[in-house]
Coordinates of C-alpha atoms and ligand atoms in Angstrom, one line a residue:
M1 CA 123.6 102.7 -1.6
V2 CA 119.9 102.9 -2.5
E3 CA 118.3 106.0 -0.9
V4 CA 115.2 105.3 1.1
P5 CA 112.2 107.0 -0.7
C6 CA 110.5 109.8 1.1
I7 CA 107.1 108.1 0.4
E8 CA 106.6 104.4 -0.2
A9 CA 102.9 103.4 -0.2
I10 CA 102.2 99.8 -0.9
G11 CA 98.7 98.4 -1.7
L12 CA 96.6 101.2 -0.3
T13 CA 92.9 100.5 -0.3
R14 CA 90.3 102.8 1.1
Q15 CA 86.6 102.1 1.0
F16 CA 83.6 104.1 2.2
S17 CA 80.1 102.9 2.7
G18 CA 77.8 104.5 0.1
E19 CA 74.0 104.7 0.2
Q20 CA 73.6 101.4 -1.5
N21 CA 77.0 99.8 -1.8
Q22 CA 80.6 100.1 -0.8
L23 CA 82.6 102.7 -2.6
T24 CA 86.2 101.7 -3.4
I25 CA 88.1 105.0 -3.8
L26 CA 91.6 103.6 -3.6
A27 CA 92.2 100.1 -4.8
N28 CA 95.6 98.6 -4.0
L29 CA 97.4 101.8 -4.9
D30 CA 101.2 102.0 -5.0
L31 CA 103.3 105.1 -4.9
Q32 CA 106.9 105.8 -4.5
V33 CA 108.3 109.3 -4.3
P34 CA 112.0 109.8 -4.0
V35 CA 113.4 112.4 -1.6
G36 CA 113.3 115.8 -3.2
Q37 CA 110.7 115.0 -5.9
S38 CA 107.7 117.2 -6.5
V39 CA 104.5 115.5 -7.6
A40 CA 101.2 117.0 -8.8
V41 CA 98.0 115.0 -8.3
V42 CA 95.4 116.2 -10.8
G43 CA 92.0 115.1 -12.0
A44 CA 88.3 115.4 -11.7
S45 CA 86.4 116.1 -8.5
G46 CA 85.6 113.0 -6.5
I47 CA 88.3 110.7 -7.9
G48 CA 90.0 110.4 -4.5
K49 CA 92.8 113.0 -4.4
S50 CA 92.1 114.3 -0.9
T51 CA 91.5 110.7 0.3
L52 CA 94.9 109.8 -0.9
L53 CA 96.6 112.9 0.5
H54 CA 95.0 112.3 4.0
I55 CA 96.4 108.8 4.0
L56 CA 99.8 109.9 2.8
G57 CA 99.8 112.4 5.7
A58 CA 98.8 109.6 8.1
L59 CA 95.7 111.6 9.0
D60 CA 93.4 108.8 7.8
K61 CA 94.1 105.1 7.9
P62 CA 93.7 102.9 4.8
D63 CA 91.6 99.8 5.1
S64 CA 94.7 97.9 4.0
G65 CA 98.1 98.7 2.8
T66 CA 101.3 100.0 4.2
L67 CA 102.9 103.5 4.3
F68 CA 106.5 104.3 4.9
L69 CA 107.5 107.9 5.3
N70 CA 111.3 108.3 5.3
G71 CA 111.5 104.6 6.0
Q72 CA 109.2 104.7 9.0
D73 CA 106.2 102.4 8.9
V74 CA 103.8 105.2 10.1
F75 CA 100.7 103.2 10.8
A76 CA 102.7 100.9 13.1
L77 CA 103.4 103.8 15.4
P78 CA 101.3 104.4 18.5
D79 CA 99.2 107.6 18.3
T80 CA 101.4 109.8 20.4
Q81 CA 104.5 108.9 18.5
L82 CA 102.6 109.3 15.2
S83 CA 101.6 112.8 16.2
R84 CA 105.2 113.6 17.0
F85 CA 106.4 112.1 13.7
R86 CA 103.9 114.1 11.8
N87 CA 104.8 117.3 13.6
Q88 CA 108.5 116.8 12.7
N89 CA 108.2 115.4 9.2
V90 CA 105.0 116.4 7.4
G91 CA 103.5 119.8 6.6
F92 CA 99.9 119.5 5.5
V93 CA 97.7 122.1 3.7
F94 CA 94.1 121.0 4.0
Q95 CA 91.7 121.7 1.2
F96 CA 89.4 123.5 3.6
H97 CA 92.3 125.0 5.7
H98 CA 91.2 123.8 9.2
L99 CA 92.7 126.8 10.9
L100 CA 91.7 127.6 14.5
P101 CA 89.1 130.4 14.2
G102 CA 89.6 132.0 17.6
F103 CA 93.3 132.5 17.0
T104 CA 95.3 135.0 14.9
A105 CA 97.3 134.3 11.8
L106 CA 100.5 134.4 13.8
E107 CA 99.2 132.1 16.6
N108 CA 97.9 129.6 14.0
T109 CA 101.2 129.6 12.2
A110 CA 103.2 129.3 15.4
M111 CA 101.1 126.4 16.8
P112 CA 103.2 123.5 15.3
V113 CA 106.4 125.1 16.6
R114 CA 104.9 125.4 20.1
I115 CA 103.7 121.8 19.9
S116 CA 107.2 120.7 19.0
G117 CA 108.5 122.2 22.3
M118 CA 110.2 125.4 21.1
D119 CA 109.7 128.5 23.3
K120 CA 107.3 131.2 22.5
N121 CA 109.8 133.7 21.1
Q122 CA 111.4 131.1 18.7
A123 CA 107.9 130.1 17.5
R124 CA 106.9 133.7 17.0
D125 CA 110.1 134.5 15.0
K126 CA 109.7 131.4 12.8
A127 CA 106.0 132.1 12.2
I128 CA 106.7 135.8 11.3
A129 CA 109.4 134.8 8.8
V130 CA 107.2 132.3 7.0
L131 CA 104.1 134.5 7.0
E132 CA 106.3 137.1 5.3
R133 CA 107.1 134.6 2.6
V134 CA 103.5 134.0 1.8
G135 CA 102.8 137.8 1.7
M136 CA 100.9 138.0 5.0
S137 CA 103.1 140.3 7.2
H138 CA 100.4 142.9 7.1
R139 CA 97.8 140.7 8.9
L140 CA 99.7 138.9 11.6
N141 CA 97.3 139.8 14.4
H142 CA 94.0 139.3 12.5
R143 CA 91.9 136.4 13.7
I144 CA 91.1 133.8 11.1
G145 CA 87.5 135.0 10.8
E146 CA 88.8 138.5 9.9
L147 CA 90.8 137.2 7.0
S148 CA 89.7 136.8 3.4
G149 CA 89.5 133.2 1.9
G150 CA 92.8 133.7 0.0
E151 CA 94.5 135.1 3.1
Q152 CA 93.3 132.1 5.2
Q153 CA 94.7 129.9 2.5
R154 CA 98.1 131.6 2.7
V155 CA 98.1 131.2 6.5
A156 CA 97.4 127.5 6.0
V157 CA 100.4 127.3 3.7
A158 CA 102.5 129.1 6.2
R159 CA 101.4 126.8 9.0
A160 CA 102.4 123.8 6.9
L161 CA 105.8 125.2 6.1
V162 CA 106.8 126.7 9.5
M163 CA 108.5 123.5 10.8
D164 CA 110.6 123.2 7.5
P165 CA 109.1 119.7 7.0
P166 CA 111.0 117.3 4.7
L167 CA 107.6 116.4 3.2
L168 CA 104.9 118.9 2.2
L169 CA 101.4 117.6 1.3
A170 CA 99.2 120.3 -0.1
D171 CA 95.5 119.9 -1.1
E172 CA 94.7 122.7 -3.6
P173 CA 97.0 125.3 -1.9
T174 CA 96.2 128.0 -4.4
G175 CA 92.5 127.2 -5.1
N176 CA 91.3 130.5 -3.7
L177 CA 94.0 132.8 -4.9
D178 CA 94.1 135.3 -7.7
V179 CA 96.8 134.7 -10.4
K180 CA 99.4 137.0 -8.9
T181 CA 99.1 135.7 -5.3
G182 CA 98.8 132.1 -6.6
S183 CA 102.1 132.6 -8.5
L184 CA 103.8 133.9 -5.4
I185 CA 102.9 130.6 -3.6
H186 CA 103.8 128.5 -6.7
E187 CA 107.3 130.1 -6.8
L188 CA 107.7 129.7 -3.0
L189 CA 107.0 125.9 -3.3
C190 CA 109.5 125.6 -6.2
E191 CA 112.1 127.5 -4.2
L192 CA 111.7 125.3 -1.2
N193 CA 111.9 122.2 -3.4
A194 CA 115.1 123.5 -5.0
E195 CA 116.7 125.1 -1.9
K196 CA 115.9 122.6 0.7
G197 CA 115.1 119.5 -1.3
M198 CA 111.6 119.5 0.2
T199 CA 109.6 116.6 -1.2
M200 CA 106.1 117.6 -2.1
V201 CA 102.8 116.1 -3.3
V202 CA 100.4 118.8 -4.4
V203 CA 96.8 118.3 -5.4
T204 CA 95.8 121.0 -7.8
H205 CA 93.4 122.0 -10.6
N206 CA 95.8 124.7 -11.6
M207 CA 97.7 123.5 -14.7
Q208 CA 100.4 126.1 -14.3
L209 CA 101.2 124.7 -10.8
A210 CA 100.9 121.1 -12.0
E211 CA 103.4 121.7 -14.8
M212 CA 105.9 123.2 -12.3
M213 CA 106.0 119.9 -10.5
Q214 CA 108.4 117.2 -11.8
R215 CA 105.8 114.5 -12.1
Q216 CA 102.0 114.6 -12.8
V217 CA 99.8 111.8 -11.7
T218 CA 96.1 111.1 -11.5
V219 CA 93.8 108.5 -9.9
S220 CA 92.0 106.1 -12.2
E221 CA 90.0 103.1 -11.0
G222 CA 91.6 103.6 -7.6
K223 CA 95.1 103.5 -8.8
L224 CA 97.7 106.1 -9.6
I225 CA 98.6 106.5 -13.2
L226 CA 100.9 109.0 -15.0
E227 CA 99.0 111.9 -16.4
Q228 CA 99.3 112.0 -20.2
Ligands
ATP1 N1 84.1 110.0 4.9 C1 83.6 109.6 3.7 N2 82.5 108.9 3.7 C2 81.9 108.5 2.5 N3 82.4 108.8 1.3 C3 83.5 109.6 1.2 C4 84.2 110.0 2.4 N4 85.2 110.8 2.1 C5 85.3 110.8 0.7 N5 84.2 110.1 0.2 C6 83.9 109.9 -1.2 O1 85.1 109.5 -1.8 C7 85.2 110.1 -3.1 C8 86.6 110.8 -3.2 O2 86.6 112.0 -2.3 P1 87.8 113.0 -2.3 O3 87.5 114.0 -1.3 O4 89.1 112.2 -2.1 O5 87.8 113.5 -3.8 P2 88.7 114.6 -4.5 O6 89.3 114.0 -5.7 O7 89.6 115.3 -3.5 O8 87.6 115.7 -5.0 P3 87.7 117.3 -5.1 O9 88.5 117.7 -6.4 O10 86.2 117.7 -5.3 O11 88.3 117.8 -3.9 C9 84.0 111.1 -3.2 O12 83.1 110.5 -4.1 C10 83.5 111.2 -1.8 O13 82.1 111.4 -1.8
MG2 MG1 89.7 117.1 -2.6

C-alpha cells in the first residue's frame, strides 16, 4: 500500500502586486513530503520561504494550486473546520513569533490546548512539560514583553509543539538564539522527528540545522529545487 504523504502540494502559485508590476513568488510549485521526513528550506532573503511556509500551514491561500495535508484537501475545508484541522495537525513557528503580548509564557503555550477543548489543568501540564524541553521552566509566568527575543522564540517553539502535531512548520526557529540554546532546539527537533516521526519543514539560515534535516531545498524562479 502506498502511504499518503504528509504534504502534497501541487501547482502552488502565489503572486503579490508590486509597485509597478505583479510579483510572482511561487510559480506552479510542487512539493511532496512523506510522513516522518525532515526538510530544510534554505536560501537568500526574499525568495519566498515564508510565503511557501504560510501556504503549507494553510495560513495563506495560494492564487492557484492544491494542498493536501495527510490526505486532506485543506483549502476545500470551510474556515471553522480548517481552524480545527490546523489545531490538531500543524504546529507553526512564525518568523516573528506572533505571541500574545498580554499573556504569560505558560498561557501562550497552553492556548492551542485550551482551544482544542482540553481542560485548564491538562493544558497547563502539557505546556509546562514542553516549556521545560525548550529550557524555559524558569520563566513560566513572565509576560511575553518581559522575555528576551530568544526566550520569546523558545516560547513560540513550545506553543507549536504543545499539541504534538504530526506536522511542524518552523520559520527560522533558532534565528535569535546563541549557539548553545540553538543547539538545544535543534536536538529537540531531531528527537521529535526520530521519536514520534514528526514530519517537519524548517526554514533556516543556520547551516548546522539545515544539515540535520534529511533533505535540503531552496526556491528558484518560484519553484522548489534540491539544494546542491
Ligand atoms: N503581502 C505581501 N505583499 C506584497 N509583497 C509581498 C507580501 N508578502 C511577501 N511579499 C514579497 O514576496 C517576497 C518573498 O517574501 P518572503 O517573506 O516569502 O521571503 P523570505 O524568503 O521568507 O525572506 P527572509 O529570509 O527575509 O525571511 C518578498 O520580496 C516580499 O517583499
Ligand atoms: Mg521569511
